[in-house]
Short mmCIF file of C-alpha atoms and ligand atoms in Angstrom, two decimals:
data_model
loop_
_atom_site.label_atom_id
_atom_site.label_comp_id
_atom_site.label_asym_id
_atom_site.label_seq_id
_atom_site.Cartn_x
_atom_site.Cartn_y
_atom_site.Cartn_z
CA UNK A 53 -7.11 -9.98 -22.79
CA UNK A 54 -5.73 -6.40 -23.23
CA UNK A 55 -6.59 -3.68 -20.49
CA UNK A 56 -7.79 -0.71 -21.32
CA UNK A 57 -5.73 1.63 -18.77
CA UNK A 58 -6.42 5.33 -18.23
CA UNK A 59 -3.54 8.16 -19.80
CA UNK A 60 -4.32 11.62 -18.77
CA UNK A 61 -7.90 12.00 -19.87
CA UNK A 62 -8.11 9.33 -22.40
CA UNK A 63 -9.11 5.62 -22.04
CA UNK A 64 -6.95 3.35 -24.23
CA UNK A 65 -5.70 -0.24 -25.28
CA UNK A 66 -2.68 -0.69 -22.57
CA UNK A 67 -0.63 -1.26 -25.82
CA UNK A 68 -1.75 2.26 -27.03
CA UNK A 69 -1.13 3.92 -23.77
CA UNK A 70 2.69 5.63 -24.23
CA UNK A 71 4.83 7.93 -21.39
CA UNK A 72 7.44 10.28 -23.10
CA UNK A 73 11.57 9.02 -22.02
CA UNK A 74 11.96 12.49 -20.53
CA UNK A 75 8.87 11.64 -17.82
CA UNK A 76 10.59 12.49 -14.54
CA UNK A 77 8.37 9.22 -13.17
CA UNK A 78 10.82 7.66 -15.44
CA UNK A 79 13.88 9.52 -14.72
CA UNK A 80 13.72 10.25 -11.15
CA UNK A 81 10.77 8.80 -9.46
CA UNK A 82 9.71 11.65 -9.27
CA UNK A 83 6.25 9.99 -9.08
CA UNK A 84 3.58 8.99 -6.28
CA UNK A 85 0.91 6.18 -6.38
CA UNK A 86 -2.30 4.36 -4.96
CA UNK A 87 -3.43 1.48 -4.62
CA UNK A 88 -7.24 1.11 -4.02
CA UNK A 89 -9.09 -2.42 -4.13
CA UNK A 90 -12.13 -3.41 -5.77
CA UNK A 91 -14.31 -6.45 -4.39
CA UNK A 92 -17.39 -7.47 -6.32
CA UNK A 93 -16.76 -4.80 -8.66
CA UNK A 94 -17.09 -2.06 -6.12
CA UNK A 95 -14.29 0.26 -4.37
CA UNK A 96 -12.69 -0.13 -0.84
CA UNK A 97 -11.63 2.80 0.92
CA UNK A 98 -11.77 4.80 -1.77
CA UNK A 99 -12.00 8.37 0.25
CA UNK A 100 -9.04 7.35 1.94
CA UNK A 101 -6.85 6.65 -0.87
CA UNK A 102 -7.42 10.06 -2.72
CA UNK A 103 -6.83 12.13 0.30
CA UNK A 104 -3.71 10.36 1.38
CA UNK A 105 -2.63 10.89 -2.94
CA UNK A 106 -3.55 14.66 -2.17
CA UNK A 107 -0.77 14.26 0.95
CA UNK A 108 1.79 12.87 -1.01
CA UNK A 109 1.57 15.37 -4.06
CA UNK A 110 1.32 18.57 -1.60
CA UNK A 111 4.39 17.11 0.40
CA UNK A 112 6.06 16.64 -2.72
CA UNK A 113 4.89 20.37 -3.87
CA UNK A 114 3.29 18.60 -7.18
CA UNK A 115 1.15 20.80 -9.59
CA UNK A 116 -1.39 18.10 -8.86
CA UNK A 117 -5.13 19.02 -6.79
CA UNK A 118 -7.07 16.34 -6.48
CA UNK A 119 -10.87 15.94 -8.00
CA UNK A 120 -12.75 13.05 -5.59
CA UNK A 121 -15.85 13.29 -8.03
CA UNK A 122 -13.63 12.83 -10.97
CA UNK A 123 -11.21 10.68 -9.51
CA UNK A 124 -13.63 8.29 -8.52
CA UNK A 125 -15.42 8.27 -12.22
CA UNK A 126 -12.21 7.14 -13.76
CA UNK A 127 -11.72 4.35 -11.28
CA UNK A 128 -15.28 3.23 -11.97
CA UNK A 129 -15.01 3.34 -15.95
CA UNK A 130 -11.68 0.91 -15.64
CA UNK A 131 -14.21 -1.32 -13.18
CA UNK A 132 -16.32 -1.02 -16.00
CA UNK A 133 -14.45 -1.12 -18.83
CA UNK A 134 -12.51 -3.74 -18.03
CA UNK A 135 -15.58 -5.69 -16.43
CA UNK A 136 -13.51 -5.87 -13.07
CA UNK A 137 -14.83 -8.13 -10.62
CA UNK A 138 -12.35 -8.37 -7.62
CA UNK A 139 -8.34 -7.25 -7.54
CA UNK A 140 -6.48 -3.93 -7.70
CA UNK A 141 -6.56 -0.30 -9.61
CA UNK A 142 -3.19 1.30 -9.34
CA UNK A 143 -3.10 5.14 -9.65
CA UNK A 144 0.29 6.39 -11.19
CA UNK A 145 0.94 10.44 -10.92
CA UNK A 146 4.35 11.76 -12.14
CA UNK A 147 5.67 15.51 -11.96
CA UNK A 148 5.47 15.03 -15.97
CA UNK A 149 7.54 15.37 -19.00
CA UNK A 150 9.35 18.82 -18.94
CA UNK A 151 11.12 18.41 -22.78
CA UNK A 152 14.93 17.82 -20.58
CA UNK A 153 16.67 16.30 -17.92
CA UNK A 154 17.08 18.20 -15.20
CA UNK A 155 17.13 17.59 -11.60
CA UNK A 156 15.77 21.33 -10.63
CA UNK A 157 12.13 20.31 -10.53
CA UNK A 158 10.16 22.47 -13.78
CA UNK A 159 7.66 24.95 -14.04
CA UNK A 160 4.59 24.65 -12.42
CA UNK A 161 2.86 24.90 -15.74
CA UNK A 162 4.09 21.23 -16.37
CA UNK A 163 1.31 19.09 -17.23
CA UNK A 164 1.57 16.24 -14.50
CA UNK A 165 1.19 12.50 -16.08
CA UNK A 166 -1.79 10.39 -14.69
CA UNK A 167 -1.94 6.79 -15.53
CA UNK A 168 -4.53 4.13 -13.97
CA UNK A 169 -4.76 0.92 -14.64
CA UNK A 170 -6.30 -2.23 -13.36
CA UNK A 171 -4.83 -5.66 -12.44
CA UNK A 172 -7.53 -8.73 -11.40
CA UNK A 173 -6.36 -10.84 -8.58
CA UNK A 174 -8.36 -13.44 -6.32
CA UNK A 175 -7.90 -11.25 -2.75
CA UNK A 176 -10.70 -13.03 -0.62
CA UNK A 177 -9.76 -16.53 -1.29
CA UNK A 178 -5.74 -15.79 -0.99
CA UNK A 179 -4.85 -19.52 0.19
CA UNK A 180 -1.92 -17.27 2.40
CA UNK A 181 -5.13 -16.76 4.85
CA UNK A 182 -5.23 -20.30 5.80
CA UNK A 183 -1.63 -21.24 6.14
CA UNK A 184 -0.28 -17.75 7.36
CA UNK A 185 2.62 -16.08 5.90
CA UNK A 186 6.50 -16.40 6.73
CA UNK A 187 8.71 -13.57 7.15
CA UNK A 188 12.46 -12.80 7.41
CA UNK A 189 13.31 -9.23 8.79
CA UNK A 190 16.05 -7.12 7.26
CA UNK A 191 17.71 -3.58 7.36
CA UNK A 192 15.70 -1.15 6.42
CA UNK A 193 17.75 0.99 3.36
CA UNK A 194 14.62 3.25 2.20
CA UNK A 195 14.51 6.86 2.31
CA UNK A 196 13.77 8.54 5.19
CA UNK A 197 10.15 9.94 4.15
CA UNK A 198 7.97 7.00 3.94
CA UNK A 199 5.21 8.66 4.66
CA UNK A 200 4.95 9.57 1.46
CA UNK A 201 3.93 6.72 -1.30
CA UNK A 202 6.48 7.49 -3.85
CA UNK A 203 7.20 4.88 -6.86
CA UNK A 204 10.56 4.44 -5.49
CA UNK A 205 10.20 1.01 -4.54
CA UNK A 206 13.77 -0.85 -5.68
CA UNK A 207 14.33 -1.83 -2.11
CA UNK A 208 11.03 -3.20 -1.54
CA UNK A 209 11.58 -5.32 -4.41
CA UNK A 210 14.84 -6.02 -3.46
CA UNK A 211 13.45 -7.12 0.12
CA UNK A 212 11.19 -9.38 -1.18
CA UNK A 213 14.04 -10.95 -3.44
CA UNK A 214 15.30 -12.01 -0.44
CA UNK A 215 12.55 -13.36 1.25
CA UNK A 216 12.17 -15.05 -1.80
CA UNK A 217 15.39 -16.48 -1.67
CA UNK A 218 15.10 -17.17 1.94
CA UNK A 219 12.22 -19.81 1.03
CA UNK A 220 9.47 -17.29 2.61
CA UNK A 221 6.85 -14.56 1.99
CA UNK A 222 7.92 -11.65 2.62
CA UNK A 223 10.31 -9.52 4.63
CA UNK A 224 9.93 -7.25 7.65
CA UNK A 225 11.71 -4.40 7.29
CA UNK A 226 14.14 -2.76 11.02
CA UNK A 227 15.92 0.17 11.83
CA UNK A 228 17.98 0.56 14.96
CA UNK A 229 16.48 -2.59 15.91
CA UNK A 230 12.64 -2.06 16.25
CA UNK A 231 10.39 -3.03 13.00
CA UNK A 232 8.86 -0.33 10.45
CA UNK A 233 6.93 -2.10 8.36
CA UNK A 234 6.70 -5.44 5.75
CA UNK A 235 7.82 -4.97 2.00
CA UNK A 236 4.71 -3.32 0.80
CA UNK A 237 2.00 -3.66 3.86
CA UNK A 238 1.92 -2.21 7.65
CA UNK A 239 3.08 -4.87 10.53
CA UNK A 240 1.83 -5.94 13.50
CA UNK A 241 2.25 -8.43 16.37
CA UNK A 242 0.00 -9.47 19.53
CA UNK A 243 1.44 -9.80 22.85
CA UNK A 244 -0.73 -11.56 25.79
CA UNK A 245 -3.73 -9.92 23.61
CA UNK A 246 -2.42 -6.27 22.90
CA UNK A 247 -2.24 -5.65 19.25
CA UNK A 248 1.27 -3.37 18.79
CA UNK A 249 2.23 -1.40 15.79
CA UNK A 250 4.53 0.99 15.01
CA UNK A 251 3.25 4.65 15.74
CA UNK A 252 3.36 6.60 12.81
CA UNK A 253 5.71 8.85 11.32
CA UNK A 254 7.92 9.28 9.00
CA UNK A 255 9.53 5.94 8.99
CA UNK A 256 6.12 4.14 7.97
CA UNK A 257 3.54 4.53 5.33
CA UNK A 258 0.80 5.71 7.01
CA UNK A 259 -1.81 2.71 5.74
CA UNK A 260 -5.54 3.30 4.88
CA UNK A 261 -5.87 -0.27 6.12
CA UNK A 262 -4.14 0.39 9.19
CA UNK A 263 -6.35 3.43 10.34
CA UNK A 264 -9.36 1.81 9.39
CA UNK A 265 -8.03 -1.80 11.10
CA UNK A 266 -7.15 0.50 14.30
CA UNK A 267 -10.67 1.83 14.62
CA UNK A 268 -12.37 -1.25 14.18
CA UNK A 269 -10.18 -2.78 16.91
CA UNK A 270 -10.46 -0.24 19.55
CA UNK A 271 -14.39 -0.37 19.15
CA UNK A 272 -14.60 -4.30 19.50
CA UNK A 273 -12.26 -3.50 22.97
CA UNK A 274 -9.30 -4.40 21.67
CA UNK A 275 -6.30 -3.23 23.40
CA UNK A 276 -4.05 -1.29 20.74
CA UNK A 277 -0.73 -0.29 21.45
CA UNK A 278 1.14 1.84 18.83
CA UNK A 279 4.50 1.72 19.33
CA UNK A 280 7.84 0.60 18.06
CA UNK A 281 8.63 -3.13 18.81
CA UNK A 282 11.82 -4.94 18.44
CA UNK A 283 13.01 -7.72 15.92
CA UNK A 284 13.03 -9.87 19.53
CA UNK A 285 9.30 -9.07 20.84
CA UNK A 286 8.43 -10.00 16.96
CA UNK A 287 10.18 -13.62 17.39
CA UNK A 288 8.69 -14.03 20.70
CA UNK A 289 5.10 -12.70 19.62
CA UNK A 290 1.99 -15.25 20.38
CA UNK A 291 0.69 -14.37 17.20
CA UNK A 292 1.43 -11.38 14.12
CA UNK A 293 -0.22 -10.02 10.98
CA UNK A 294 0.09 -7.78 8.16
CA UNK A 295 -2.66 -5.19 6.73
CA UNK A 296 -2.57 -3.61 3.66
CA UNK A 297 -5.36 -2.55 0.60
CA UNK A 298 -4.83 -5.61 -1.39
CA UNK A 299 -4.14 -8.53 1.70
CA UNK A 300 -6.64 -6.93 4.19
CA UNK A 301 -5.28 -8.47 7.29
CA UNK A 302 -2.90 -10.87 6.97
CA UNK A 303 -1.40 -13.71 9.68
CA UNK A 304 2.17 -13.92 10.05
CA UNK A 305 2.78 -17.40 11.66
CA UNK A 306 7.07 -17.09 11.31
CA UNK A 307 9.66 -14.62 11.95
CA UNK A 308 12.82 -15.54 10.77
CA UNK A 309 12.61 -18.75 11.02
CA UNK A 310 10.30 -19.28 14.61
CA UNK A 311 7.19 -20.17 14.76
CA UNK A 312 5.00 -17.82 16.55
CA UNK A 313 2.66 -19.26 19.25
CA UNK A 314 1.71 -22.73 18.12
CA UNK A 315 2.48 -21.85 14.18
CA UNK A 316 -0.74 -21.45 12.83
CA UNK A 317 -2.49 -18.37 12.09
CA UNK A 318 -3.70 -16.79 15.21
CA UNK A 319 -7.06 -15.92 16.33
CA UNK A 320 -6.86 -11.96 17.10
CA UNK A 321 -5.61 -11.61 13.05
CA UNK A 322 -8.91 -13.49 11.98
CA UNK A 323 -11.40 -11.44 14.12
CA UNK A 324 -9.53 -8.17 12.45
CA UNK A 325 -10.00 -9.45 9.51
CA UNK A 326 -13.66 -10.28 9.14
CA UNK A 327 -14.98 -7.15 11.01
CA UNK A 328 -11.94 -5.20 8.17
CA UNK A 329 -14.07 -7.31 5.31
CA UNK A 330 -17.69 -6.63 7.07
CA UNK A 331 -17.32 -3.11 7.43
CA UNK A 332 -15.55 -2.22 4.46
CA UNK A 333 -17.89 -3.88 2.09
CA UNK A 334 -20.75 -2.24 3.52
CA UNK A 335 -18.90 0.79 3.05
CA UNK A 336 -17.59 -0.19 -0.54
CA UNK A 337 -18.85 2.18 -3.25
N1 PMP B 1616 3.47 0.12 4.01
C1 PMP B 1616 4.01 0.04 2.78
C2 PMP B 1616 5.48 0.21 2.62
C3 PMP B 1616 3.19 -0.21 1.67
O1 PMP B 1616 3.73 -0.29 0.42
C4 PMP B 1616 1.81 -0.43 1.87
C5 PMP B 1616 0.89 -0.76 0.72
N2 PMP B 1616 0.88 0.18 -0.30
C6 PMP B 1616 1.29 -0.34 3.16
C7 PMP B 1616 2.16 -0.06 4.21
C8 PMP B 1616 -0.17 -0.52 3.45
O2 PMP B 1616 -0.91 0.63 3.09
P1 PMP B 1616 -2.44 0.52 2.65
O3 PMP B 1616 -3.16 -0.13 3.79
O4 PMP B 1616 -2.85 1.92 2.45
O5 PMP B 1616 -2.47 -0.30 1.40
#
């Protein structure tokens, strides 16, 4: 069945929905996105997603100023329109098509290009929840501002090419030796029951699942650490987990190639999980 996406201010067939070759998202990246989840046809953290977008356009200095009451009426017509009961909508934003190449960013007066679309996916039953995941870790080669969510994401792709090739999951991603993050979601490992993460900064995407996984955490008691941690303390873990918008939370039962704890997913990552799930669908709008 064919979507019907959103294309600056006009809902259309996906297959009528067309970019220009001279869109700098094209030619440079020069583009920033979201990711928001939708569960029972409703929104998660949807607040959080459009002021983290308004973070990456003003760090970016994008002609770009976000509208929550509009922002959040095109997300619902794709729920609608596309009779969306649980999976993803991806929000695309590109410094637009300025008629050339060039790499001097153009006038202000540039019509930025907005694309949304929607993608179903089963998130609540993903069979990873049961089993856990398996990661390999490997160099981080990003850019150094990850704090922003730019579309530049060849070497997350290319990380999970390996992990792929590697016979796991997904790949953990280290830099002078301590962790940043997985391929596309924040990490996480639990140490005689302290839950440490990487602080944040500008090596790390600064998750909407993380904050809100944090805050939920700290008011059941949990102790939280936020700190780097090496590739080591991550092989020697009791347990680990991943958080993002469209896994939740995650267990991580391998790092390359050990088993953490007894190899099954562990029982700090569940808790998180269902009070993440509780919360955020009573918050869901
Ligand atoms: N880090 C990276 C590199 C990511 O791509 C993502 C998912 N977009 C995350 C962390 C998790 O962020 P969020 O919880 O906002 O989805």
């Amino acid at each position: 069945m064919s979507r019907i996406v959103y294309l600056n201010g006009e809902y259309l067939p996906e297959a009528d929905a067309h970019v220009s070759i001279f869109d700098r998202g094209f030619l440079f990246a020069d583009a920033v996105y979201e990711v928001t989840s939708v569960l029972g046809g409703k929104l998660i953290a949807f607040d959080g997603h459009a002021v983290r977008l308004q973070r990456s356009v003003d760090e970016l200095g994008m002609n770009y100023k976000v509208d929550m009451d509009e922002l959040l009426d095109i997300h619902r017509q794709l729920v609608e329109r596309n009779s969306l009961e649980e999976g993803m909508i991806y929000l695309q934003l590109t410094r637009g098509n300025p008629g050339d190449r060039d790499f001097v960013y153009p006038a202000q007066d540039t019509t930025p290009t907005l694309v949304l679309f929607t993608q179903t996916a089963n998130l609540l039953n993903n069979p990873k929840i049961n089993t856990g995941m398996k990661v390999i870790t490997v160099e981080d080669q990003r850019w150094a501002r990850r704090d922003i969510k730019t579309t530049q994401l060849l070497f997350p792709s290319m990380a999970k090419m390996m992990a792929k090739a590697a016979g796991v999951d997904d790949a953990w991603m280290f830099e002078d030796g301590a962790i940043t993050e997985g391929s596309s979601n924040n990490a996480y490992i639990v140490k005689d029951g302290k839950i440490i993460t990487r602080h944040l900064g500008n090596e790390i995407l600064h998750g909407i699942t993380r904050a809100a996984v944090l805050k939920f955490a700290k008011s059941a008691q949990m102790e939280v650490e936020e700190r780097a941690f090496t590739v080591e303390e991550a092989k020697n873990a009791d347990e680990a987990f991943i958080t993002s918008a469209s896994t939740f939370v995650m267990p991580v039962v391998e790092v390359d190639g050990q088993a953490l704890g007894d190899g099954k997913p562990g029982s700090v990552a569940a808790r998180l999980r269902e009070i993440y799930l509780d919360e955020s669908l009573k918050q869901a709008i």
